[in-house]
C-alpha atoms as a PDB file:
ATOM      1  CA  UNK A   1       8.702  12.207   5.367  1.00  0.00           C
ATOM      2  CA  UNK A   2       8.195  12.726   1.630  1.00  0.00           C
ATOM      3  CA  UNK A   3      11.157  12.616  -0.736  1.00  0.00           C
ATOM      4  CA  UNK A   4       9.374  14.938  -3.174  1.00  0.00           C
ATOM      5  CA  UNK A   5       9.408  18.703  -3.198  1.00  0.00           C
ATOM      6  CA  UNK A   6       6.168  20.434  -2.325  1.00  0.00           C
ATOM      7  CA  UNK A   7       3.862  21.258  -5.247  1.00  0.00           C
ATOM      8  CA  UNK A   8       3.798  24.854  -6.570  1.00  0.00           C
ATOM      9  CA  UNK A   9       0.912  26.459  -8.393  1.00  0.00           C
ATOM     10  CA  UNK A  10       2.716  25.898 -11.800  1.00  0.00           C
ATOM     11  CA  UNK A  11       3.063  22.118 -11.272  1.00  0.00           C
ATOM     12  CA  UNK A  12      -0.121  21.259  -9.459  1.00  0.00           C
ATOM     13  CA  UNK A  13      -1.828  20.044 -12.669  1.00  0.00           C
ATOM     14  CA  UNK A  14       1.108  17.820 -13.515  1.00  0.00           C
ATOM     15  CA  UNK A  15       1.272  16.240 -10.104  1.00  0.00           C
ATOM     16  CA  UNK A  16      -2.395  15.401 -10.123  1.00  0.00           C
ATOM     17  CA  UNK A  17      -2.010  13.028 -13.201  1.00  0.00           C
ATOM     18  CA  UNK A  18      -0.891  10.129 -11.075  1.00  0.00           C
ATOM     19  CA  UNK A  19      -2.045   8.167  -8.066  1.00  0.00           C
ATOM     20  CA  UNK A  20      -0.387   5.747  -5.678  1.00  0.00           C
ATOM     21  CA  UNK A  21      -1.307   2.116  -5.778  1.00  0.00           C
ATOM     22  CA  UNK A  22      -0.246  -0.783  -3.558  1.00  0.00           C
ATOM     23  CA  UNK A  23       2.186  -3.136  -5.190  1.00  0.00           C
ATOM     24  CA  UNK A  24       0.678  -6.394  -3.990  1.00  0.00           C
ATOM     25  CA  UNK A  25       3.638  -8.521  -5.013  1.00  0.00           C
ATOM     26  CA  UNK A  26       5.962  -6.303  -3.042  1.00  0.00           C
ATOM     27  CA  UNK A  27       3.715  -6.415  -0.045  1.00  0.00           C
ATOM     28  CA  UNK A  28       3.601 -10.164  -0.152  1.00  0.00           C
ATOM     29  CA  UNK A  29       7.421 -10.325  -0.091  1.00  0.00           C
ATOM     30  CA  UNK A  30       7.379  -8.447   3.098  1.00  0.00           C
ATOM     31  CA  UNK A  31       4.537 -10.452   4.695  1.00  0.00           C
ATOM     32  CA  UNK A  32       6.263 -13.734   3.717  1.00  0.00           C
ATOM     33  CA  UNK A  33       9.353 -12.815   5.742  1.00  0.00           C
ATOM     34  CA  UNK A  34       7.198 -13.096   8.830  1.00  0.00           C
ATOM     35  CA  UNK A  35       5.593 -16.374   7.629  1.00  0.00           C
ATOM     36  CA  UNK A  36       2.409 -14.726   6.530  1.00  0.00           C
ATOM     37  CA  UNK A  37       1.738 -15.998   3.039  1.00  0.00           C
ATOM     38  CA  UNK A  38      -2.123 -15.972   3.118  1.00  0.00           C
ATOM     39  CA  UNK A  39      -4.703 -13.335   3.480  1.00  0.00           C
ATOM     40  CA  UNK A  40      -5.891 -15.084   6.579  1.00  0.00           C
ATOM     41  CA  UNK A  41      -2.460 -14.760   8.284  1.00  0.00           C
ATOM     42  CA  UNK A  42      -2.198 -11.115   7.244  1.00  0.00           C
ATOM     43  CA  UNK A  43      -5.654 -10.487   8.755  1.00  0.00           C
ATOM     44  CA  UNK A  44      -4.722 -12.178  11.975  1.00  0.00           C
ATOM     45  CA  UNK A  45      -1.468 -10.165  12.365  1.00  0.00           C
ATOM     46  CA  UNK A  46      -2.911  -6.751  11.358  1.00  0.00           C
ATOM     47  CA  UNK A  47      -6.488  -6.847  12.531  1.00  0.00           C
ATOM     48  CA  UNK A  48      -7.637  -5.679   9.103  1.00  0.00           C
ATOM     49  CA  UNK A  49     -11.006  -7.359   8.265  1.00  0.00           C
ATOM     50  CA  UNK A  50     -10.379 -10.595   6.439  1.00  0.00           C
ATOM     51  CA  UNK A  51     -12.604  -9.619   3.550  1.00  0.00           C
ATOM     52  CA  UNK A  52     -10.745  -6.349   3.138  1.00  0.00           C
ATOM     53  CA  UNK A  53      -7.390  -8.140   3.092  1.00  0.00           C
ATOM     54  CA  UNK A  54      -8.626 -10.431   0.364  1.00  0.00           C
ATOM     55  CA  UNK A  55      -9.945  -7.530  -1.728  1.00  0.00           C
ATOM     56  CA  UNK A  56      -6.572  -5.683  -1.372  1.00  0.00           C
ATOM     57  CA  UNK A  57      -4.568  -8.779  -2.295  1.00  0.00           C
ATOM     58  CA  UNK A  58      -6.857  -9.387  -5.317  1.00  0.00           C
ATOM     59  CA  UNK A  59      -6.304  -5.798  -6.465  1.00  0.00           C
ATOM     60  CA  UNK A  60      -9.989  -5.017  -6.060  1.00  0.00           C
ATOM     61  CA  UNK A  61      -9.441  -2.443  -3.419  1.00  0.00           C
ATOM     62  CA  UNK A  62      -6.701  -0.178  -2.090  1.00  0.00           C
ATOM     63  CA  UNK A  63      -5.940   0.010   1.627  1.00  0.00           C
ATOM     64  CA  UNK A  64      -7.276   3.055   3.403  1.00  0.00           C
ATOM     65  CA  UNK A  65      -4.929   4.998   5.663  1.00  0.00           C
ATOM     66  CA  UNK A  66      -5.747   2.963   8.729  1.00  0.00           C
ATOM     67  CA  UNK A  67      -5.086  -0.391   6.926  1.00  0.00           C
ATOM     68  CA  UNK A  68      -1.930   1.001   5.384  1.00  0.00           C
ATOM     69  CA  UNK A  69      -0.630   2.017   8.764  1.00  0.00           C
ATOM     70  CA  UNK A  70      -1.560  -1.378  10.221  1.00  0.00           C
ATOM     71  CA  UNK A  71       0.425  -3.112   7.475  1.00  0.00           C
ATOM     72  CA  UNK A  72       3.344  -0.817   8.073  1.00  0.00           C
ATOM     73  CA  UNK A  73       3.452  -1.425  11.783  1.00  0.00           C
ATOM     74  CA  UNK A  74       2.781  -5.170  11.693  1.00  0.00           C
ATOM     75  CA  UNK A  75       5.509  -5.771   9.083  1.00  0.00           C
ATOM     76  CA  UNK A  76       7.872  -3.038  10.151  1.00  0.00           C
ATOM     77  CA  UNK A  77       8.013  -1.467   6.748  1.00  0.00           C
ATOM     78  CA  UNK A  78       8.003   1.955   5.271  1.00  0.00           C
ATOM     79  CA  UNK A  79       4.679   2.071   3.364  1.00  0.00           C
ATOM     80  CA  UNK A  80       6.459   3.800   0.463  1.00  0.00           C
ATOM     81  CA  UNK A  81       8.338   0.538  -0.089  1.00  0.00           C
ATOM     82  CA  UNK A  82       5.166  -1.114  -1.260  1.00  0.00           C
ATOM     83  CA  UNK A  83       3.476   1.747  -3.062  1.00  0.00           C
ATOM     84  CA  UNK A  84       3.983   2.696  -6.695  1.00  0.00           C
ATOM     85  CA  UNK A  85       3.087   5.698  -8.721  1.00  0.00           C
ATOM     86  CA  UNK A  86       0.594   4.950 -11.493  1.00  0.00           C
ATOM     87  CA  UNK A  87      -0.684   7.256 -14.169  1.00  0.00           C
ATOM     88  CA  UNK A  88      -4.327   8.183 -13.659  1.00  0.00           C
ATOM     89  CA  UNK A  89      -5.249   6.645 -17.072  1.00  0.00           C
ATOM     90  CA  UNK A  90      -3.696   3.360 -16.015  1.00  0.00           C
ATOM     91  CA  UNK A  91      -5.320   3.461 -12.615  1.00  0.00           C
ATOM     92  CA  UNK A  92      -8.883   3.859 -13.904  1.00  0.00           C
END
């Protein structure tokens, strides 16, 4: 459940000036608690394609919804714990 209030027509433009990005360092803290310190081990536990895991960990790709949910379930974490809000200019 979102902690933010719903967008209204007056603040829709302001809210679209950021995106959410995976904080890889924070994700790796959570995976390490289960002994998964490599992309291969994350792949094995989550079922996410090994190449996709390595692209995500390298910051070359963002997890799609399916992958985000697999990470969330495999490591028993609220996905919001590993996401950060980034200005659109910085995300480009």
